[in-house]
mmCIF file of C-alpha atoms and ligand atoms in Angstrom:
data_model
loop_
_atom_site.group_PDB
_atom_site.id
_atom_site.type_symbol
_atom_site.label_atom_id
_atom_site.label_comp_id
_atom_site.label_asym_id
_atom_site.label_seq_id
_atom_site.Cartn_x
_atom_site.Cartn_y
_atom_site.Cartn_z
ATOM 1 C CA UNK A 1 -2.720 -24.283 5.869
ATOM 2 C CA UNK A 2 -0.292 -24.194 3.260
ATOM 3 C CA UNK A 3 -1.132 -20.626 2.381
ATOM 4 C CA UNK A 4 1.862 -19.935 -0.268
ATOM 5 C CA UNK A 5 -0.165 -20.927 -2.718
ATOM 6 C CA UNK A 6 -3.199 -19.455 -3.009
ATOM 7 C CA UNK A 7 -3.801 -16.750 -4.973
ATOM 8 C CA UNK A 8 -4.194 -13.761 -3.353
ATOM 9 C CA UNK A 9 -4.738 -9.798 -4.975
ATOM 10 C CA UNK A 10 -2.540 -7.517 -2.668
ATOM 11 C CA UNK A 11 -4.095 -3.605 -2.622
ATOM 12 C CA UNK A 12 -2.143 -1.525 -0.727
ATOM 13 C CA UNK A 13 1.715 -2.024 -1.315
ATOM 14 C CA UNK A 14 4.396 1.356 -1.015
ATOM 15 C CA UNK A 15 6.852 0.225 -4.051
ATOM 16 C CA UNK A 16 9.810 1.750 -2.664
ATOM 17 C CA UNK A 17 8.707 0.679 0.711
ATOM 18 C CA UNK A 18 9.048 -3.295 -0.588
ATOM 19 C CA UNK A 19 12.287 -2.458 -1.869
ATOM 20 C CA UNK A 20 14.152 -5.462 -0.251
ATOM 21 C CA UNK A 21 17.314 -3.926 2.068
ATOM 22 C CA UNK A 22 20.426 -5.987 -0.028
ATOM 23 C CA UNK A 23 18.882 -3.910 -2.925
ATOM 24 C CA UNK A 24 19.421 -0.200 -1.253
ATOM 25 C CA UNK A 25 22.130 -1.443 0.168
ATOM 26 C CA UNK A 26 23.803 -2.128 -2.746
ATOM 27 C CA UNK A 27 23.174 1.573 -4.953
ATOM 28 C CA UNK A 28 24.467 3.055 -1.870
ATOM 29 C CA UNK A 29 27.531 1.189 -1.874
ATOM 30 C CA UNK A 30 27.094 1.916 -5.547
ATOM 31 C CA UNK A 31 27.032 5.021 -5.364
ATOM 32 C CA UNK A 32 29.795 5.166 -2.674
ATOM 33 C CA UNK A 33 26.485 6.694 -0.189
ATOM 34 C CA UNK A 34 27.265 6.019 3.885
ATOM 35 C CA UNK A 35 23.853 5.022 5.041
ATOM 36 C CA UNK A 36 24.968 2.285 7.240
ATOM 37 C CA UNK A 37 22.218 3.846 10.591
ATOM 38 C CA UNK A 38 19.436 1.976 8.005
ATOM 39 C CA UNK A 39 20.729 -1.001 8.602
ATOM 40 C CA UNK A 40 21.159 -3.445 10.995
ATOM 41 C CA UNK A 41 23.723 -5.696 11.897
ATOM 42 C CA UNK A 42 21.635 -8.736 10.248
ATOM 43 C CA UNK A 43 20.783 -7.349 7.246
ATOM 44 C CA UNK A 44 17.647 -5.529 7.805
ATOM 45 C CA UNK A 45 16.617 -1.995 8.205
ATOM 46 C CA UNK A 46 17.150 -0.357 11.429
ATOM 47 C CA UNK A 47 14.098 1.486 13.067
ATOM 48 C CA UNK A 48 12.513 2.311 16.731
ATOM 49 C CA UNK A 49 9.234 3.507 15.807
ATOM 50 C CA UNK A 50 6.570 5.382 13.773
ATOM 51 C CA UNK A 51 8.798 8.720 13.191
ATOM 52 C CA UNK A 52 11.605 7.025 13.064
ATOM 53 C CA UNK A 53 10.544 4.772 10.459
ATOM 54 C CA UNK A 54 9.684 7.444 8.064
ATOM 55 C CA UNK A 55 12.685 8.732 7.930
ATOM 56 C CA UNK A 56 14.331 5.620 7.941
ATOM 57 C CA UNK A 57 11.983 4.602 5.068
ATOM 58 C CA UNK A 58 12.725 8.359 3.627
ATOM 59 C CA UNK A 59 16.454 7.488 3.923
ATOM 60 C CA UNK A 60 16.308 4.569 1.939
ATOM 61 C CA UNK A 61 14.554 5.948 -0.541
ATOM 62 C CA UNK A 62 16.754 8.218 -1.524
ATOM 63 C CA UNK A 63 19.700 6.167 -3.183
ATOM 64 C CA UNK A 64 17.097 5.676 -5.830
ATOM 65 C CA UNK A 65 17.338 8.638 -7.261
ATOM 66 C CA UNK A 66 16.637 7.616 -11.622
ATOM 67 C CA UNK A 67 13.625 5.628 -13.349
ATOM 68 C CA UNK A 68 15.777 2.597 -14.775
ATOM 69 C CA UNK A 69 16.767 2.210 -11.154
ATOM 70 C CA UNK A 70 12.625 1.793 -10.142
ATOM 71 C CA UNK A 71 12.614 -0.221 -12.634
ATOM 72 C CA UNK A 72 15.003 -2.587 -11.126
ATOM 73 C CA UNK A 73 12.961 -2.020 -8.352
ATOM 74 C CA UNK A 74 9.723 -2.713 -10.248
ATOM 75 C CA UNK A 75 11.308 -5.842 -11.026
ATOM 76 C CA UNK A 76 12.404 -6.806 -7.944
ATOM 77 C CA UNK A 77 9.277 -6.505 -6.487
ATOM 78 C CA UNK A 78 7.102 -7.917 -8.102
ATOM 79 C CA UNK A 79 9.022 -11.081 -8.994
ATOM 80 C CA UNK A 80 8.748 -11.761 -4.801
ATOM 81 C CA UNK A 81 6.043 -11.013 -4.763
ATOM 82 C CA UNK A 82 4.666 -13.345 -7.736
ATOM 83 C CA UNK A 83 6.364 -16.406 -6.044
ATOM 84 C CA UNK A 84 3.703 -16.293 -2.523
ATOM 85 C CA UNK A 85 0.778 -15.513 -4.863
ATOM 86 C CA UNK A 86 0.348 -12.037 -5.789
ATOM 87 C CA UNK A 87 -2.079 -12.610 -9.227
ATOM 88 C CA UNK A 88 -2.670 -8.947 -8.732
ATOM 89 C CA UNK A 89 -1.350 -5.777 -6.833
ATOM 90 C CA UNK A 90 -2.049 -1.752 -6.518
ATOM 91 C CA UNK A 91 1.415 -0.261 -5.189
ATOM 92 C CA UNK A 92 1.952 3.039 -4.169
ATOM 93 C CA UNK A 93 3.806 5.367 -6.232
ATOM 94 C CA UNK A 94 4.775 9.407 -4.925
ATOM 95 C CA UNK A 95 6.438 11.606 -8.004
ATOM 96 C CA UNK A 96 8.004 13.522 -4.235
ATOM 97 C CA UNK A 97 10.834 10.725 -5.178
ATOM 98 C CA UNK A 98 9.809 10.078 -8.543
ATOM 99 C CA UNK A 99 11.096 13.321 -10.154
ATOM 100 C CA UNK A 100 10.123 16.047 -7.452
ATOM 101 C CA UNK A 101 6.670 16.204 -8.816
ATOM 102 C CA UNK A 102 8.198 17.247 -12.085
ATOM 103 C CA UNK A 103 5.753 16.502 -14.363
ATOM 104 C CA UNK A 104 8.060 15.169 -16.976
ATOM 105 C CA UNK A 105 10.384 13.555 -15.162
ATOM 106 C CA UNK A 106 7.801 11.395 -13.304
ATOM 107 C CA UNK A 107 6.899 10.591 -17.087
ATOM 108 C CA UNK A 108 9.927 9.584 -17.065
ATOM 109 C CA UNK A 109 9.235 6.935 -14.284
ATOM 110 C CA UNK A 110 6.263 6.115 -14.644
ATOM 111 C CA UNK A 111 7.332 4.640 -18.645
ATOM 112 C CA UNK A 112 9.887 2.064 -17.163
ATOM 113 C CA UNK A 113 7.696 1.195 -14.062
ATOM 114 C CA UNK A 114 4.824 0.616 -16.528
ATOM 115 C CA UNK A 115 8.200 -1.508 -18.761
ATOM 116 C CA UNK A 116 9.563 -3.304 -15.608
ATOM 117 C CA UNK A 117 5.308 -4.033 -14.645
ATOM 118 C CA UNK A 118 4.827 -5.316 -18.740
ATOM 119 C CA UNK A 119 7.628 -8.137 -18.405
ATOM 120 C CA UNK A 120 6.512 -8.934 -14.374
ATOM 121 C CA UNK A 121 3.546 -9.259 -15.834
ATOM 122 C CA UNK A 122 4.484 -11.609 -19.435
ATOM 123 C CA UNK A 123 6.895 -13.237 -17.383
ATOM 124 C CA UNK A 124 5.243 -14.950 -13.671
ATOM 125 C CA UNK A 125 1.448 -13.228 -14.901
ATOM 126 C CA UNK A 126 1.412 -10.397 -11.969
ATOM 127 C CA UNK A 127 -0.333 -7.708 -12.934
ATOM 128 C CA UNK A 128 0.617 -4.098 -11.251
ATOM 129 C CA UNK A 129 -1.614 -1.618 -11.232
ATOM 130 C CA UNK A 130 0.050 2.390 -9.607
ATOM 131 C CA UNK A 131 -1.854 4.289 -7.130
ATOM 132 C CA UNK A 132 -0.072 8.449 -7.251
ATOM 133 C CA UNK A 133 0.809 8.993 -3.647
ATOM 134 C CA UNK A 134 1.046 12.851 -1.582
ATOM 135 C CA UNK A 135 3.301 13.134 1.851
ATOM 136 C CA UNK A 136 1.191 14.156 3.955
ATOM 137 C CA UNK A 137 3.943 15.222 6.302
ATOM 138 C CA UNK A 138 5.170 17.459 3.118
ATOM 139 C CA UNK A 139 2.261 19.660 3.247
ATOM 140 C CA UNK A 140 -0.986 20.106 0.711
ATOM 141 C CA UNK A 141 1.253 22.052 -1.554
ATOM 142 C CA UNK A 142 3.928 19.031 -2.222
ATOM 143 C CA UNK A 143 0.914 17.337 -2.411
ATOM 144 C CA UNK A 144 -0.280 19.813 -5.312
ATOM 145 C CA UNK A 145 2.185 18.836 -7.990
ATOM 146 C CA UNK A 146 1.975 14.735 -7.202
ATOM 147 C CA UNK A 147 -1.871 15.619 -7.578
ATOM 148 C CA UNK A 148 -1.139 17.479 -10.576
ATOM 149 C CA UNK A 149 0.659 13.977 -12.057
ATOM 150 C CA UNK A 150 -1.795 11.629 -11.168
ATOM 151 C CA UNK A 151 -4.498 13.923 -13.180
ATOM 152 C CA UNK A 152 -2.391 13.695 -15.932
ATOM 153 C CA UNK A 153 -1.159 10.305 -16.470
ATOM 154 C CA UNK A 154 -4.387 8.843 -15.418
ATOM 155 C CA UNK A 155 -5.733 6.220 -17.425
ATOM 156 C CA UNK A 156 -5.237 2.203 -17.755
ATOM 157 C CA UNK A 157 -2.069 1.976 -15.076
ATOM 158 C CA UNK A 158 -2.635 4.801 -12.776
ATOM 159 C CA UNK A 159 -6.049 3.803 -11.480
ATOM 160 C CA UNK A 160 -5.951 5.620 -8.043
ATOM 161 C CA UNK A 161 -4.681 8.970 -5.832
ATOM 162 C CA UNK A 162 -3.878 8.447 -2.028
ATOM 163 C CA UNK A 163 -2.188 10.205 0.200
ATOM 164 C CA UNK A 164 0.260 8.067 3.047
ATOM 165 C CA UNK A 165 3.194 9.328 5.470
ATOM 166 C CA UNK A 166 2.959 10.482 8.876
ATOM 167 C CA UNK A 167 -1.062 11.093 9.474
ATOM 168 C CA UNK A 168 -0.885 12.847 13.039
ATOM 169 C CA UNK A 169 0.513 15.964 10.362
ATOM 170 C CA UNK A 170 -2.376 18.030 9.303
ATOM 171 C CA UNK A 171 -5.874 17.265 8.675
ATOM 172 C CA UNK A 172 -7.087 15.777 5.834
ATOM 173 C CA UNK A 173 -9.724 18.750 4.603
ATOM 174 C CA UNK A 174 -6.638 20.176 4.052
ATOM 175 C CA UNK A 175 -5.594 17.593 0.557
ATOM 176 C CA UNK A 176 -9.079 18.259 -0.508
ATOM 177 C CA UNK A 177 -7.883 20.933 -3.567
ATOM 178 C CA UNK A 178 -5.383 18.058 -4.558
ATOM 179 C CA UNK A 179 -7.906 15.327 -4.354
ATOM 180 C CA UNK A 180 -10.665 16.940 -6.152
ATOM 181 C CA UNK A 181 -8.350 17.185 -9.413
ATOM 182 C CA UNK A 182 -7.588 13.510 -9.262
ATOM 183 C CA UNK A 183 -11.357 12.174 -8.703
ATOM 184 C CA UNK A 184 -12.007 15.461 -11.668
ATOM 185 C CA UNK A 185 -9.168 13.343 -13.805
ATOM 186 C CA UNK A 186 -11.168 9.574 -12.951
ATOM 187 C CA UNK A 187 -8.790 8.080 -10.257
ATOM 188 C CA UNK A 188 -10.457 6.407 -7.312
ATOM 189 C CA UNK A 189 -9.041 7.766 -3.836
ATOM 190 C CA UNK A 190 -7.726 6.313 -0.685
ATOM 191 C CA UNK A 191 -6.304 7.445 2.315
ATOM 192 C CA UNK A 192 -4.173 6.424 5.049
ATOM 193 C CA UNK A 193 -6.338 6.672 8.128
ATOM 194 C CA UNK A 194 -6.870 5.166 11.379
ATOM 195 C CA UNK A 195 -3.180 4.003 11.745
ATOM 196 C CA UNK A 196 -1.813 6.353 13.560
ATOM 197 C CA UNK A 197 -4.993 8.629 14.021
ATOM 198 C CA UNK A 198 -7.585 6.980 16.050
ATOM 199 C CA UNK A 199 -11.207 6.861 14.851
ATOM 200 C CA UNK A 200 -11.321 10.238 14.127
ATOM 201 C CA UNK A 201 -8.903 10.379 11.029
ATOM 202 C CA UNK A 202 -11.221 7.420 9.672
ATOM 203 C CA UNK A 203 -13.886 9.703 10.049
ATOM 204 C CA UNK A 204 -12.026 12.554 8.757
ATOM 205 C CA UNK A 205 -11.116 10.454 5.300
ATOM 206 C CA UNK A 206 -14.665 8.651 5.031
ATOM 207 C CA UNK A 207 -16.777 12.464 5.271
ATOM 208 C CA UNK A 208 -13.948 14.416 4.162
ATOM 209 C CA UNK A 209 -12.924 13.078 1.064
ATOM 210 C CA UNK A 210 -15.121 10.049 0.359
ATOM 211 C CA UNK A 211 -12.789 7.550 0.089
ATOM 212 C CA UNK A 212 -13.413 4.154 -1.587
ATOM 213 C CA UNK A 213 -10.884 2.907 0.324
ATOM 214 C CA UNK A 214 -8.978 3.199 3.947
ATOM 215 C CA UNK A 215 -5.253 2.687 3.738
ATOM 216 C CA UNK A 216 -5.264 0.418 7.571
ATOM 217 C CA UNK A 217 -8.655 1.831 8.577
ATOM 218 C CA UNK A 218 -8.019 -0.519 12.373
ATOM 219 C CA UNK A 219 -8.230 2.087 14.948
ATOM 220 C CA UNK A 220 -12.303 2.571 13.507
ATOM 221 C CA UNK A 221 -12.985 -0.259 16.608
ATOM 222 C CA UNK A 222 -12.353 2.307 18.199
ATOM 223 C CA UNK A 223 -16.062 3.988 17.496
ATOM 224 C CA UNK A 224 -19.337 1.137 17.286
ATOM 225 C CA UNK A 225 -20.212 4.329 15.207
ATOM 226 C CA UNK A 226 -17.981 4.042 12.515
ATOM 227 C CA UNK A 227 -17.622 0.229 12.538
ATOM 228 C CA UNK A 228 -21.849 0.568 11.907
ATOM 229 C CA UNK A 229 -20.645 2.948 9.406
ATOM 230 C CA UNK A 230 -18.008 1.516 7.375
ATOM 231 C CA UNK A 231 -20.124 -1.856 6.767
ATOM 232 C CA UNK A 232 -23.545 0.181 5.579
ATOM 233 C CA UNK A 233 -21.503 1.870 3.081
ATOM 234 C CA UNK A 234 -18.848 -0.859 2.833
ATOM 235 C CA UNK A 235 -16.186 1.086 2.556
ATOM 236 C CA UNK A 236 -13.157 -1.423 2.281
ATOM 237 C CA UNK A 237 -10.195 -1.596 4.879
ATOM 238 C CA UNK A 238 -6.784 -2.318 2.841
ATOM 239 C CA UNK A 239 -5.544 -4.012 6.324
ATOM 240 C CA UNK A 240 -2.059 -3.977 7.158
ATOM 241 C CA UNK A 241 -1.918 -6.490 10.305
ATOM 242 C CA UNK A 242 1.553 -7.574 9.874
ATOM 243 C CA UNK A 243 2.399 -3.686 9.647
ATOM 244 C CA UNK A 244 0.578 -2.731 12.561
ATOM 245 C CA UNK A 245 2.646 -5.514 15.063
ATOM 246 C CA UNK A 246 5.518 -4.775 14.680
ATOM 247 C CA UNK A 247 5.074 -1.298 14.256
ATOM 248 C CA UNK A 248 3.375 -1.572 17.904
ATOM 249 C CA UNK A 249 -0.417 -0.062 16.775
ATOM 250 C CA UNK A 250 -1.446 -3.286 18.863
ATOM 251 C CA UNK A 251 0.712 -5.319 20.373
ATOM 252 C CA UNK A 252 -0.088 -8.439 19.239
ATOM 253 C CA UNK A 253 -1.616 -10.535 16.406
ATOM 254 C CA UNK A 254 -4.117 -11.920 18.925
ATOM 255 C CA UNK A 255 -5.345 -8.252 19.368
ATOM 256 C CA UNK A 256 -5.282 -6.674 16.341
ATOM 257 C CA UNK A 257 -8.800 -6.395 15.012
ATOM 258 C CA UNK A 258 -9.175 -7.019 11.620
ATOM 259 C CA UNK A 259 -11.094 -10.948 12.754
ATOM 260 C CA UNK A 260 -13.755 -8.192 14.926
ATOM 261 C CA UNK A 261 -14.226 -6.047 11.886
ATOM 262 C CA UNK A 262 -14.730 -8.855 9.304
ATOM 263 C CA UNK A 263 -17.346 -10.139 11.519
ATOM 264 C CA UNK A 264 -18.845 -6.607 12.217
ATOM 265 C CA UNK A 265 -19.093 -7.323 8.569
ATOM 266 C CA UNK A 266 -16.742 -4.532 7.438
ATOM 267 C CA UNK A 267 -15.197 -5.074 3.939
ATOM 268 C CA UNK A 268 -11.437 -6.348 5.150
ATOM 269 C CA UNK A 269 -9.022 -7.033 2.519
ATOM 270 C CA UNK A 270 -4.980 -7.664 3.155
ATOM 271 C CA UNK A 271 -1.624 -6.520 2.852
ATOM 272 C CA UNK A 272 2.582 -5.853 4.053
ATOM 273 C CA UNK A 273 1.832 -2.183 3.905
ATOM 274 C CA UNK A 274 6.251 -2.255 3.015
ATOM 275 C CA UNK A 275 6.640 -5.937 3.561
ATOM 276 C CA UNK A 276 11.210 -5.669 4.457
ATOM 277 C CA UNK A 277 10.535 -3.216 6.901
ATOM 278 C CA UNK A 278 7.975 -5.851 8.512
ATOM 279 C CA UNK A 279 9.578 -8.845 8.581
ATOM 280 C CA UNK A 280 6.291 -9.744 6.066
ATOM 281 C CA UNK A 281 4.646 -11.569 3.199
ATOM 282 C CA UNK A 282 1.674 -12.280 2.195
ATOM 283 C CA UNK A 283 2.453 -15.928 2.567
ATOM 284 C CA UNK A 284 3.537 -14.626 6.340
ATOM 285 C CA UNK A 285 0.785 -12.775 6.500
ATOM 286 C CA UNK A 286 -1.156 -15.916 5.335
ATOM 287 C CA UNK A 287 0.028 -18.043 7.972
ATOM 288 C CA UNK A 288 -0.277 -15.723 10.800
ATOM 289 C CA UNK A 289 -4.229 -14.868 10.270
ATOM 290 C CA UNK A 290 -4.649 -18.682 9.748
ATOM 291 C CA UNK A 291 -2.557 -19.608 12.950
ATOM 292 C CA UNK A 292 -4.360 -16.351 14.997
ATOM 293 C CA UNK A 293 -8.362 -16.703 13.646
ATOM 294 C CA UNK A 294 -8.691 -20.321 12.346
ATOM 295 C CA UNK A 295 -9.047 -18.002 8.822
ATOM 296 C CA UNK A 296 -9.271 -20.948 6.175
ATOM 297 C CA UNK A 297 -9.826 -20.732 2.414
ATOM 298 C CA UNK A 298 -13.335 -20.703 2.789
ATOM 299 C CA UNK A 299 -12.693 -16.818 4.937
ATOM 300 C CA UNK A 300 -9.213 -16.428 2.659
ATOM 301 C CA UNK A 301 -11.241 -17.190 -0.731
ATOM 302 C CA UNK A 302 -14.191 -14.209 0.909
ATOM 303 C CA UNK A 303 -11.362 -12.191 1.525
ATOM 304 C CA UNK A 304 -10.076 -12.843 -1.419
ATOM 305 C CA UNK A 305 -13.333 -11.481 -3.844
ATOM 306 C CA UNK A 306 -13.689 -8.281 -1.230
ATOM 307 C CA UNK A 307 -10.357 -7.080 -2.914
ATOM 308 C CA UNK A 308 -11.184 -8.280 -6.240
ATOM 309 C CA UNK A 309 -14.446 -6.354 -6.164
ATOM 310 C CA UNK A 310 -12.225 -3.514 -4.886
ATOM 311 C CA UNK A 311 -9.082 -2.879 -7.348
ATOM 312 C CA UNK A 312 -8.939 0.730 -9.090
ATOM 313 C CA UNK A 313 -9.002 -1.170 -12.343
ATOM 314 C CA UNK A 314 -11.098 -1.228 -14.852
ATOM 315 C CA UNK A 315 -13.799 -3.941 -16.426
ATOM 316 C CA UNK A 316 -12.183 -5.812 -18.266
ATOM 317 C CA UNK A 317 -8.571 -6.065 -16.141
ATOM 318 C CA UNK A 318 -11.163 -6.881 -13.292
ATOM 319 C CA UNK A 319 -12.739 -10.398 -15.398
ATOM 320 C CA UNK A 320 -9.017 -11.111 -16.453
ATOM 321 C CA UNK A 321 -8.543 -11.682 -12.328
ATOM 322 C CA UNK A 322 -12.113 -12.984 -11.924
ATOM 323 C CA UNK A 323 -10.705 -15.755 -14.490
ATOM 324 C CA UNK A 324 -8.075 -16.870 -12.798
ATOM 325 C CA UNK A 325 -9.175 -17.202 -9.715
ATOM 326 C CA UNK A 326 -11.473 -19.649 -11.341
ATOM 327 C CA UNK A 327 -9.772 -21.708 -12.941
ATOM 328 C CA UNK A 328 -7.507 -21.558 -9.716
ATOM 329 C CA UNK A 329 -8.510 -24.668 -7.961
HETATM 330 N N1 ADE B 1 5.064 5.693 4.367
HETATM 331 C C1 ADE B 1 5.132 4.067 3.868
HETATM 332 N N2 ADE B 1 4.657 3.346 5.242
HETATM 333 C C2 ADE B 1 3.600 3.370 6.189
HETATM 334 C C3 ADE B 1 2.646 3.543 6.827
HETATM 335 N N3 ADE B 1 2.822 2.400 7.064
HETATM 336 N N4 ADE B 1 1.903 4.445 7.128
HETATM 337 C C4 ADE B 1 1.553 5.326 6.773
HETATM 338 N N5 ADE B 1 2.814 6.345 4.809
HETATM 339 C C5 ADE B 1 3.220 5.164 5.261
HETATM 340 ZN ZN1 ZN B 2 1.017 2.309 4.143
#
C-alpha cells in the first residue's frame, strides 16, 4: 500500500525534536559552536539511550537562540510534514527553550512561530496548533512560568498544555499547580506517561491530572484493568511506535502493543515524536503499521477520525479538517 498520499493528522510532535540534523549543524557552524559530539559520521543525531537522547536533544536545541530561528525551524518542519500528507499537526512548544520562561520573550517566539505557520498553511494547506510543554526533569518550579506563558497566550493557536522530558524524575502530582493554571485558562491537557514509567505512570496521568490524552501511554498494556479503563473512558493515546522501537521501549515493531490496544477498544493515534532522531516520517510509521499489523485504508481512516476528534483545536478548525478529509478520495 502506498501510504504517502493518505491525509494524516499528527498529535505528538516536538518542534525542536523535528529539527533536521543538517539544520542544527548549519546553525552551530554559523555561531562557531562545536556540537560535533551530537552527530554521527553520516550526519544523524548520535545518542546511546533515552537519558543520552534527552541530553543530545537539549544540546541540539541550544543552537536555537532566537524567534527568527524558531520561525525557520517551523517552516522546515511543516514543509516536511506536508510532504508526507500531514494536514494538521500539533507541536509541543517549550517556553524553557523559547526565552527561558520569560513571558515577554515567549510572546516574541510565539509570534514568529505563528507567522511561519500561517505562511505554511497558505502555501501547503497544513494547519499547526501549539501545546505548551513543561519539562519534567527541570522540576515543578520551572513548570510554573511555562504554565503562565501557556495561560497568557491560550487561544486559537495555543490550545493545550502538557509535560515531556524524563518520566522517571519526580511525580506528576507535583505539577498540579501548573496543570490547574493551564486548565483554568481553557487549555486541554496531555502528559507524557507510560513510555518508560510503566502502567503506574499512565494511572498517574489519568488519576492525578485527569488528562484527555496521554503521550505514548503504551505501557498501559501491562495492566488489563488500565486497558479496560482507557477503553471505557476514551482517553486517547498519542502512540509513536517508531520512537519506541528506536529508543528500545519495545525490541521490534512486532512487539509494539498499538494493535493490541486498538483491538481492546483503546483510542490510539499515530505520530512521529522527534522524526529525525528516530529516522522516521509519518509515511514510514504508516508503512510499518501496514507491514507489521496489516493495517489497511479502513484502519487508517479510523485512526484519522480518532485523531480528528481528539485534536486540541476549535470547532471551526475541526470542520475545515473534516471537509478536507471528505474531499480526499
Ligand atoms: N522530549 C522529546 N521527545 C521525548 C520523548 N520521547 N519522551 C519524553 N520527552 C521527550
Ligand atoms: Zn514526545
